[in-house]
């Protein structure tokens, strides 16, 4: 079993829908990252969380440390949100461990 | 402030050759991490450097090596290339090592024939 599991692996939705991507992990962590990767490869760091909730524009990330679970929400989704979303966790000062990614497609 | 830059952006090599990839972090950032991304394995951690010292190393063979210079620029080297080394190699920089937001470069796409 991978240390970091994301669901779903693929998600297709219509423009305007509310999107939720989930990330579960099996180890104690110091921080959890949500990353966005567009076609072509460039990766952008969206959030770094160690507790609670963060919001940036239409994106919201939450984490439940006790349940070892995090969610990334996108409100009023738009075709430009189409990308691969990757969850990654860090244990202490150790290396980042990545989930397999969720491919999101938003149709107009 | 300029972002993380990686050179070259694309590279084609043949089996058995070696390759050196370069990463220039954001000005003032002292930590550089390297990652390999393949369709089969996804993103995997290679190394992390801070102030010219390797802090962490992933589970890759000794053919993969790296270093960091006093100006925080970093290089990674892969010797005796194998077909399976074909991948997107990404570097990311942060102010310090550990619990920091990382800023990723555009990557170097390596194809081994």
Coordinates of N, CA and C in Angstrom, one line a residue:
Chain A
X1 N 0.9 -1.2 0.0 CA 0.0 0.0 0.0 C 0.9 1.2 0.0
X2 N 0.6 2.2 -0.9 CA 1.3 3.4 -0.9 C 1.1 4.2 0.3
X3 N 2.1 5.0 0.7 CA 2.0 5.9 1.9 C 1.0 7.0 1.6
X4 N 0.8 7.4 0.4 CA -0.1 8.5 0.0 C -1.0 8.0 -1.1
X5 N -2.3 8.0 -0.8 CA -3.3 7.6 -1.7 C -4.3 8.7 -2.1
X6 N -4.5 8.9 -3.4 CA -5.4 10.0 -3.8 C -6.6 9.3 -4.5
X7 N -7.7 10.0 -4.3 CA -8.9 9.6 -5.0 C -9.8 10.8 -5.4
X8 N -10.4 10.8 -6.6 CA -10.3 9.7 -7.6 C -9.0 9.9 -8.4
X9 N -8.7 8.9 -9.2 CA -7.5 9.0 -10.1 C -7.8 9.9 -11.3
X10 N -9.1 9.9 -11.7 CA -9.5 10.7 -12.8 C -10.9 11.3 -12.5
X11 N -11.1 12.5 -12.9 CA -12.4 13.2 -12.6 C -12.7 14.1 -13.7
X12 N -13.9 13.9 -14.3 CA -14.4 14.8 -15.3 C -15.7 15.5 -14.8
X13 N -15.7 16.8 -15.0 CA -16.9 17.5 -14.5 C -17.2 18.6 -15.5
X14 N -18.4 19.2 -15.3 CA -18.8 20.4 -16.1 C -18.4 21.7 -15.4
X15 N -18.2 22.6 -16.3 CA -17.9 24.0 -15.7 C -18.9 24.4 -14.7
X16 N -18.4 25.0 -13.6 CA -19.3 25.4 -12.6 C -19.5 24.5 -11.4
X17 N -19.2 23.2 -11.6 CA -19.4 22.2 -10.6 C -18.3 22.4 -9.4
X18 N -18.7 21.9 -8.2 CA -17.9 21.9 -7.1 C -17.1 20.6 -7.1
X19 N -15.8 20.7 -7.0 CA -14.8 19.6 -7.1 C -14.2 19.3 -5.8
X20 N -14.1 18.0 -5.5 CA -13.4 17.5 -4.3 C -12.4 16.4 -4.7
X21 N -11.1 16.6 -4.3 CA -10.1 15.6 -4.5 C -9.6 15.2 -3.1
X22 N -9.5 13.9 -2.9 CA -9.1 13.5 -1.5 C -7.7 12.9 -1.5
X23 N -7.1 13.0 -0.3 CA -5.7 12.5 -0.1 C -5.7 11.8 1.3
X24 N -5.3 10.6 1.3 CA -5.1 9.9 2.6 C -3.7 9.4 2.7
X25 N -3.2 9.5 3.9 CA -1.8 9.1 4.1 C -1.7 8.2 5.4
X26 N -0.6 7.4 5.4 CA -0.5 6.4 6.5 C 0.5 6.7 7.5
X27 N 1.3 7.8 7.4 CA 2.4 8.0 8.3 C 2.1 9.4 9.0
X28 N 2.8 9.6 10.1 CA 2.8 10.9 10.7 C 3.5 11.9 9.9
X29 N 3.0 13.1 9.8 CA 3.6 14.1 8.9 C 3.8 15.4 9.6
X30 N 4.7 16.2 9.0 CA 4.9 17.5 9.5 C 4.2 18.5 8.6
X31 N 3.9 18.2 7.4 CA 3.2 19.1 6.4 C 2.7 18.3 5.3
X32 N 1.6 18.8 4.7 CA 1.0 18.2 3.5 C 1.0 19.3 2.4
X33 N 1.4 18.9 1.2 CA 1.4 19.9 0.1 C 0.3 19.5 -1.0
X34 N -0.3 20.5 -1.5 CA -1.1 20.2 -2.7 C -0.4 21.0 -3.9
X35 N -0.2 20.2 -5.0 CA 0.5 20.7 -6.2 C -0.4 20.6 -7.4
X36 N -0.2 21.5 -8.3 CA -1.0 21.5 -9.6 C 0.0 21.4 -10.7
X37 N -0.3 20.5 -11.6 CA 0.6 20.3 -12.8 C -0.2 20.3 -14.1
X38 N 0.1 21.3 -14.9 CA -0.5 21.5 -16.2 C 0.2 20.7 -17.3
X39 N -0.5 20.4 -18.4 CA 0.2 19.7 -19.5 C 1.4 20.5 -19.9
X40 N 2.5 19.8 -20.1 CA 3.8 20.5 -20.4 C 4.7 20.3 -19.2
X41 N 4.2 20.0 -18.0 CA 5.0 19.6 -16.9 C 5.2 20.5 -15.8
X42 N 5.0 21.9 -16.0 CA 5.2 22.8 -14.9 C 4.4 22.5 -13.6
X43 N 5.0 22.5 -12.5 CA 4.3 22.3 -11.2 C 4.2 23.6 -10.4
X44 N 3.1 23.8 -9.9 CA 2.9 25.0 -9.0 C 2.4 24.5 -7.6
X45 N 3.0 25.0 -6.6 CA 2.6 24.7 -5.3 C 1.4 25.5 -4.9
X46 N 0.3 24.8 -4.6 CA -1.0 25.5 -4.2 C -1.1 25.8 -2.8
X47 N -0.9 24.8 -1.9 CA -1.0 24.9 -0.5 C 0.1 24.1 0.2
X48 N 0.4 24.6 1.4 CA 1.2 23.7 2.3 C 0.4 23.8 3.7
X49 N 0.0 22.7 4.2 CA -0.8 22.6 5.4 C -0.2 21.8 6.5
X50 N -0.4 22.2 7.7 CA 0.0 21.3 8.8 C -1.2 21.1 9.7
X51 N -2.2 22.0 9.6 CA -3.5 21.8 10.3 C -4.6 22.7 9.7
X52 N -5.8 22.3 10.0 CA -6.9 23.2 9.7 C -7.2 23.4 8.2
X53 N -7.4 24.6 7.7 CA -7.9 24.9 6.5 C -7.2 26.1 5.9
X54 N -7.0 26.1 4.6 CA -6.5 27.3 3.9 C -7.3 27.6 2.6
X55 N -7.5 28.8 2.3 CA -8.3 29.2 1.1 C -7.5 30.2 0.3
X56 N -7.5 30.0 -1.1 CA -6.9 30.9 -2.0 C -7.8 31.0 -3.2
X57 N -8.5 32.1 -3.3 CA -9.4 32.3 -4.4 C -10.5 31.2 -4.4
X58 N -10.6 30.4 -5.5 CA -11.7 29.4 -5.5 C -11.2 28.1 -5.0
X59 N -10.0 28.0 -4.5 CA -9.4 26.8 -4.0 C -9.4 26.8 -2.4
X60 N -9.8 25.6 -1.9 CA -9.8 25.4 -0.4 C -9.2 24.1 -0.1
X61 N -8.3 24.1 0.8 CA -7.6 22.8 1.3 C -7.9 22.7 2.7
X62 N -8.2 21.4 3.1 CA -8.4 21.1 4.5 C -7.6 19.9 4.9
X63 N -7.3 19.8 6.2 CA -6.5 18.6 6.6 C -7.1 18.2 8.0
X64 N -7.2 16.9 8.2 CA -7.6 16.3 9.5 C -6.5 15.4 9.9
X65 N -5.7 15.9 10.8 CA -4.5 15.2 11.3 C -4.8 13.9 11.9
X66 N -5.9 13.9 12.7 CA -6.2 12.6 13.4 C -6.6 11.5 12.5
X67 N -7.4 11.9 11.4 CA -7.9 10.9 10.4 C -6.9 10.7 9.3
X68 N -5.8 11.5 9.3 CA -4.7 11.4 8.2 C -5.4 11.5 6.9
X69 N -6.1 12.6 6.7 CA -6.8 12.9 5.5 C -6.8 14.4 5.1
X70 N -6.7 14.6 3.8 CA -6.8 16.0 3.4 C -7.7 16.1 2.1
X71 N -8.4 17.2 1.9 CA -9.2 17.4 0.7 C -8.8 18.7 0.1
X72 N -8.9 18.7 -1.2 CA -8.7 19.9 -2.0 C -10.1 20.2 -2.7
X73 N -10.6 21.3 -2.5 CA -11.9 21.7 -3.1 C -11.7 22.8 -4.1
X74 N -12.4 22.7 -5.2 CA -12.5 23.8 -6.2 C -13.9 24.3 -6.3
X75 N -14.2 25.5 -6.0 CA -15.6 26.0 -6.2 C -15.7 26.7 -7.6
X76 N -16.9 26.6 -8.2 CA -17.2 27.2 -9.5 C -16.1 26.9 -10.5
X77 N -15.9 25.6 -10.7 CA -14.8 25.1 -11.5 C -14.8 25.7 -13.0
X78 N -13.7 25.8 -13.6 CA -13.5 26.4 -14.9 C -12.6 25.5 -15.7
X79 N -12.7 25.5 -17.0 CA -11.8 24.7 -17.9 C -10.4 24.9 -17.6
X80 N -10.0 26.1 -17.2 CA -8.5 26.4 -16.9 C -8.1 25.6 -15.7
X81 N -9.0 25.1 -14.9 CA -8.6 24.3 -13.7 C -8.2 22.9 -14.1
X82 N -8.4 22.5 -15.4 CA -8.0 21.2 -15.8 C -6.5 21.0 -15.7
X83 N -6.1 20.0 -14.9 CA -4.7 19.8 -14.6 C -4.6 18.5 -13.8
X84 N -3.4 18.1 -13.5 CA -3.2 17.0 -12.5 C -2.9 17.6 -11.2
X85 N -3.6 17.2 -10.2 CA -3.5 17.7 -8.8 C -2.8 16.6 -8.0
X86 N -1.7 17.0 -7.3 CA -0.9 16.0 -6.6 C -0.8 16.4 -5.2
X87 N -1.0 15.4 -4.3 CA -0.8 15.5 -2.9 C 0.6 15.0 -2.5
X88 N 1.3 15.6 -1.6 CA 2.6 15.2 -1.1 C 2.7 15.4 0.4
X89 N 3.3 14.5 1.1 CA 3.5 14.6 2.5 C 5.0 14.6 2.9
X90 N 5.3 15.3 3.9 CA 6.6 15.3 4.5 C 6.6 14.9 5.9
X91 N 7.5 13.9 6.3 CA 7.6 13.5 7.7 C 8.8 14.2 8.2
X92 N 8.6 15.1 9.2 CA 9.6 15.9 9.8 C 10.4 16.6 8.8
X93 N 11.7 16.4 8.7 CA 12.6 17.1 7.7 C 12.9 16.1 6.6
X94 N 12.2 15.1 6.5 CA 12.5 14.0 5.5 C 11.9 14.4 4.1
X95 N 12.2 13.5 3.2 CA 11.8 13.8 1.8 C 10.3 13.9 1.6
X96 N 9.9 14.5 0.6 CA 8.5 14.6 0.2 C 8.1 13.2 -0.5
X97 N 6.9 12.7 -0.1 CA 6.4 11.5 -0.7 C 5.1 11.9 -1.4
X98 N 5.0 11.5 -2.6 CA 3.9 11.9 -3.5 C 2.8 10.9 -3.7
X99 N 1.6 11.4 -3.8 CA 0.5 10.6 -4.3 C 0.6 10.4 -5.8
X100 N -0.3 9.6 -6.4 CA -0.2 9.3 -7.8 C -0.8 10.3 -8.7
X101 N -1.5 11.3 -8.0 CA -2.1 12.4 -8.8 C -3.6 12.1 -9.2
X102 N -4.3 13.2 -9.3 CA -5.7 13.1 -9.8 C -5.8 14.0 -11.1
X103 N -6.2 13.4 -12.2 CA -6.3 14.1 -13.4 C -7.7 14.7 -13.5
X104 N -7.8 16.0 -13.5 CA -9.1 16.7 -13.5 C -9.3 17.3 -14.9
X105 N -10.5 17.1 -15.4 CA -10.9 17.7 -16.7 C -12.2 18.4 -16.5
X106 N -12.2 19.7 -16.8 CA -13.4 20.5 -16.6 C -13.9 20.8 -18.1
X107 N -15.1 20.4 -18.4 CA -15.6 20.6 -19.7 C -16.5 21.9 -19.7
X108 N -16.4 22.7 -20.8 CA -17.2 23.9 -20.9 C -18.7 23.6 -21.0
Chain B
X1 N 11.3 38.8 -9.2 CA 12.3 37.9 -8.9 C 12.2 36.7 -9.9
X2 N 13.3 36.3 -10.5 CA 13.2 35.2 -11.5 C 12.9 33.9 -10.7
X3 N 12.2 33.0 -11.5 CA 11.9 31.7 -10.9 C 13.0 30.8 -11.0
X4 N 12.7 29.5 -10.7 CA 13.7 28.4 -10.8 C 13.9 28.1 -12.3
X5 N 15.2 28.1 -12.7 CA 15.5 27.7 -14.1 C 16.2 26.4 -14.1
X6 N 15.9 25.7 -15.2 CA 16.6 24.4 -15.4 C 17.1 24.4 -16.8
X7 N 18.3 23.8 -17.0 CA 18.9 23.7 -18.3 C 19.5 22.3 -18.4
X8 N 19.5 21.7 -19.6 CA 18.7 22.1 -20.7 C 17.2 21.7 -20.5
X9 N 16.3 22.2 -21.3 CA 14.9 21.8 -21.2 C 14.6 20.4 -21.8
X10 N 15.3 20.1 -22.9 CA 15.1 18.8 -23.5 C 16.5 18.2 -23.9
X11 N 16.5 16.9 -23.8 CA 17.8 16.2 -24.0 C 17.5 14.8 -24.5
X12 N 18.3 14.5 -25.5 CA 18.2 13.1 -26.1 C 19.6 12.5 -25.9
X13 N 19.7 11.3 -25.3 CA 20.9 10.6 -25.1 C 20.7 9.1 -25.5
X14 N 21.8 8.4 -25.6 CA 21.7 7.0 -25.9 C 22.2 6.2 -24.7
X15 N 21.8 5.0 -24.6 CA 22.1 4.1 -23.5 C 23.6 4.1 -23.3
X16 N 24.0 4.1 -22.0 CA 25.5 4.1 -21.7 C 26.1 5.4 -21.5
X17 N 25.5 6.5 -22.1 CA 26.0 7.8 -22.0 C 25.8 8.3 -20.6
X18 N 26.4 9.5 -20.3 CA 26.0 10.2 -19.0 C 25.5 11.5 -19.3
X19 N 24.8 12.1 -18.4 CA 24.1 13.4 -18.6 C 24.2 14.2 -17.3
X20 N 24.4 15.5 -17.5 CA 24.4 16.5 -16.3 C 23.3 17.5 -16.6
X21 N 22.4 17.6 -15.6 CA 21.4 18.6 -15.6 C 21.6 19.7 -14.6
X22 N 21.2 20.9 -14.9 CA 21.5 22.1 -14.0 C 20.2 22.7 -13.5
X23 N 20.3 23.2 -12.3 CA 19.2 23.9 -11.7 C 19.7 25.2 -11.0
X24 N 19.1 26.3 -11.3 CA 19.4 27.6 -10.6 C 18.2 28.0 -9.8
X25 N 18.3 28.0 -8.5 CA 17.2 28.3 -7.6 C 16.8 29.8 -7.6
X26 N 15.7 30.1 -7.0 CA 15.3 31.5 -6.9 C 16.3 32.2 -6.0
X27 N 16.7 33.4 -6.3 CA 17.7 34.1 -5.6 C 17.3 34.2 -4.1
X28 N 18.3 33.8 -3.3 CA 18.1 33.8 -1.8 C 17.7 32.4 -1.3
X29 N 17.3 31.5 -2.2 CA 16.9 30.2 -1.7 C 18.2 29.3 -1.6
X30 N 18.2 28.6 -0.5 CA 19.4 27.8 -0.2 C 19.2 26.3 -0.3
X31 N 18.0 25.9 -0.5 CA 17.7 24.5 -0.6 C 17.2 24.1 -2.0
X32 N 17.7 23.1 -2.5 CA 17.3 22.6 -3.8 C 17.0 21.1 -3.7
X33 N 15.9 20.7 -4.2 CA 15.5 19.3 -4.3 C 15.3 18.9 -5.7
X34 N 15.6 17.6 -6.0 CA 15.5 17.0 -7.3 C 14.5 15.9 -7.3
X35 N 13.7 15.8 -8.4 CA 12.6 14.8 -8.5 C 12.6 14.2 -9.9
X36 N 12.2 12.9 -10.0 CA 12.1 12.3 -11.3 C 10.6 12.0 -11.4
X37 N 10.1 12.3 -12.6 CA 8.7 12.0 -12.9 C 8.5 11.1 -14.1
X38 N 7.9 9.9 -14.0 CA 7.7 9.0 -15.1 C 6.2 8.7 -15.1
X39 N 5.7 8.3 -16.2 CA 4.2 7.9 -16.3 C 3.9 6.7 -15.3
X40 N 4.9 5.8 -15.2 CA 4.6 4.6 -14.4 C 4.8 4.8 -12.9
X41 N 5.8 5.5 -12.5 CA 6.1 5.7 -11.1 C 5.7 7.0 -10.5
X42 N 5.2 8.0 -11.4 CA 4.8 9.3 -10.9 C 6.1 10.1 -10.4
X43 N 5.9 10.9 -9.4 CA 6.9 11.8 -8.9 C 7.7 11.0 -7.8
X44 N 9.0 11.0 -7.9 CA 9.8 10.4 -6.9 C 11.0 11.3 -6.5
X45 N 11.3 11.3 -5.3 CA 12.3 12.2 -4.7 C 13.7 11.6 -5.0
X46 N 14.6 12.4 -5.5 CA 16.0 12.0 -5.8 C 16.9 12.5 -4.7
X47 N 17.1 13.8 -4.5 CA 18.0 14.3 -3.5 C 17.5 15.7 -3.0
X48 N 18.0 16.1 -1.8 CA 17.8 17.4 -1.3 C 19.1 17.9 -0.9
X49 N 19.5 19.2 -1.3 CA 20.7 19.8 -0.8 C 20.4 21.1 -0.1
X50 N 21.2 21.4 0.9 CA 21.0 22.7 1.6 C 22.4 23.1 2.0
X51 N 22.8 24.3 1.6 CA 24.1 24.9 1.9 C 25.2 23.9 1.5
X52 N 25.1 23.4 0.3 CA 26.2 22.5 -0.3 C 26.2 21.1 0.3
X53 N 25.3 20.8 1.2 CA 25.3 19.5 1.8 C 24.1 18.7 1.4
X54 N 24.3 17.4 1.1 CA 23.1 16.6 0.8 C 22.4 16.2 2.1
X55 N 21.2 16.6 2.2 CA 20.4 16.3 3.5 C 19.6 15.0 3.4
X56 N 19.1 14.8 2.2 CA 18.2 13.6 2.1 C 18.5 13.0 0.7
X57 N 18.4 11.6 0.6 CA 18.6 11.0 -0.7 C 17.4 9.9 -0.8
X58 N 16.9 9.9 -2.0 CA 15.8 8.9 -2.3 C 16.4 7.5 -2.7
X59 N 15.5 6.6 -3.0 CA 15.9 5.2 -3.3 C 16.3 5.1 -4.8
X60 N 17.4 5.7 -5.2 CA 17.8 5.5 -6.6 C 19.2 5.0 -6.5
X61 N 19.6 4.3 -7.6 CA 21.0 3.7 -7.6 C 22.1 4.7 -7.6
X62 N 23.3 4.3 -7.4 CA 24.4 5.2 -7.3 C 24.8 5.9 -8.6
X63 N 24.1 5.5 -9.7 CA 24.4 6.1 -11.0 C 23.8 7.6 -10.9
X64 N 22.9 7.8 -10.0 CA 22.3 9.2 -9.8 C 23.1 9.9 -8.7
X65 N 23.7 11.0 -9.1 CA 24.4 11.8 -8.1 C 24.1 13.3 -8.3
X66 N 24.5 14.0 -7.3 CA 24.2 15.5 -7.4 C 25.2 16.3 -6.6
X67 N 25.1 17.6 -6.7 CA 25.9 18.4 -5.9 C 25.3 19.8 -5.9
X68 N 25.7 20.6 -4.9 CA 25.2 22.0 -4.9 C 26.5 22.9 -4.6
X69 N 26.5 24.0 -5.3 CA 27.6 24.9 -5.3 C 27.3 26.0 -4.3
X70 N 28.4 26.8 -4.0 CA 28.3 27.9 -3.0 C 27.2 28.9 -3.3
X71 N 26.9 29.1 -4.6 CA 25.9 30.0 -5.0 C 24.5 29.4 -5.0
X72 N 24.4 28.2 -4.5 CA 23.1 27.4 -4.4 C 22.7 26.7 -5.7
X73 N 23.3 27.0 -6.8 CA 23.0 26.3 -8.0 C 23.3 24.8 -7.8
X74 N 22.6 24.0 -8.4 CA 22.8 22.5 -8.2 C 22.8 21.8 -9.6
X75 N 23.5 20.7 -9.6 CA 23.6 19.9 -10.7 C 23.3 18.4 -10.3
X76 N 22.7 17.7 -11.2 CA 22.6 16.3 -11.0 C 23.1 15.5 -12.2
X77 N 23.7 14.4 -12.0 CA 24.4 13.6 -13.0 C 23.8 12.2 -13.0
X78 N 23.6 11.7 -14.2 CA 23.2 10.3 -14.3 C 24.3 9.6 -15.2
X79 N 24.9 8.6 -14.7 CA 25.9 7.9 -15.5 C 25.3 6.7 -16.0
X80 N 26.0 6.1 -17.1 CA 25.6 4.9 -17.7 C 24.0 4.8 -17.9
X81 N 23.5 5.7 -18.7 CA 22.1 5.9 -18.8 C 21.4 4.6 -19.3
X82 N 20.2 4.3 -18.8 CA 19.4 3.2 -19.2 C 18.1 3.8 -19.8
X83 N 17.4 2.9 -20.5 CA 16.2 3.3 -21.2 C 15.2 3.8 -20.1
X84 N 15.2 3.2 -19.0 CA 14.2 3.5 -17.9 C 14.5 4.9 -17.2
X85 N 15.6 5.5 -17.6 CA 15.9 6.8 -17.0 C 15.2 7.9 -17.8
X86 N 14.6 7.6 -18.9 CA 13.8 8.6 -19.6 C 12.7 9.1 -18.7
X87 N 12.7 10.4 -18.5 CA 11.7 11.0 -17.5 C 11.8 12.5 -17.6
X88 N 10.9 13.1 -16.9 CA 11.0 14.5 -16.6 C 11.7 14.7 -15.3
X89 N 12.8 15.5 -15.3 CA 13.5 15.7 -14.1 C 13.2 17.2 -13.6
X90 N 12.7 17.3 -12.4 CA 12.3 18.6 -11.9 C 13.2 18.9 -10.7
X91 N 13.5 20.2 -10.6 CA 14.1 20.6 -9.4 C 13.2 21.7 -8.7
X92 N 13.3 21.8 -7.4 CA 12.5 22.8 -6.7 C 13.4 23.4 -5.7
X93 N 13.2 24.7 -5.4 CA 14.0 25.4 -4.4 C 13.1 26.0 -3.3
X94 N 13.7 26.2 -2.2 CA 13.0 26.8 -1.0 C 14.0 27.6 -0.2
X95 N 13.5 28.4 0.6 CA 14.4 29.3 1.4 C 15.4 28.4 2.3
X96 N 14.8 27.5 3.0 CA 15.5 26.6 3.9 C 15.0 25.2 3.6
X97 N 15.7 24.3 4.2 CA 15.3 22.9 4.1 C 14.2 22.5 5.0
X98 N 13.3 21.6 4.7 CA 12.3 21.1 5.6 C 10.9 21.6 5.3
X99 N 10.3 22.3 6.2 CA 8.9 22.6 6.1 C 8.6 23.9 5.4
X100 N 9.0 24.0 4.2 CA 8.9 25.2 3.4 C 8.1 24.9 2.1
X101 N 7.4 25.9 1.6 CA 6.9 25.8 0.3 C 8.0 25.7 -0.7
X102 N 7.8 24.8 -1.7 CA 8.9 24.6 -2.7 C 8.4 25.2 -4.0
X103 N 9.3 25.8 -4.7 CA 9.0 26.4 -6.0 C 9.7 25.6 -7.1
X104 N 8.9 25.1 -8.0 CA 9.4 24.1 -9.0 C 9.9 24.8 -10.3
X105 N 10.9 24.3 -10.9 CA 11.3 24.7 -12.2 C 10.5 24.0 -13.3
X106 N 10.7 24.4 -14.5 CA 10.0 23.8 -15.6 C 10.3 22.4 -16.0
X107 N 11.5 21.9 -15.5 CA 11.9 20.5 -15.7 C 12.8 20.4 -16.9
X108 N 13.5 19.3 -16.9 CA 14.3 18.8 -18.1 C 13.7 17.5 -18.5
X109 N 13.3 17.4 -19.8 CA 12.8 16.2 -20.3 C 13.9 15.4 -21.0
X110 N 14.2 14.3 -20.4 CA 15.3 13.4 -20.9 C 14.7 12.2 -21.6
X111 N 15.2 12.0 -22.8 CA 14.8 10.8 -23.6 C 16.1 10.0 -23.8
X112 N 16.1 8.7 -23.4 CA 17.2 7.8 -23.6 C 16.8 6.8 -24.6
X113 N 17.6 6.8 -25.7 CA 17.3 5.8 -26.8 C 18.3 4.6 -26.8

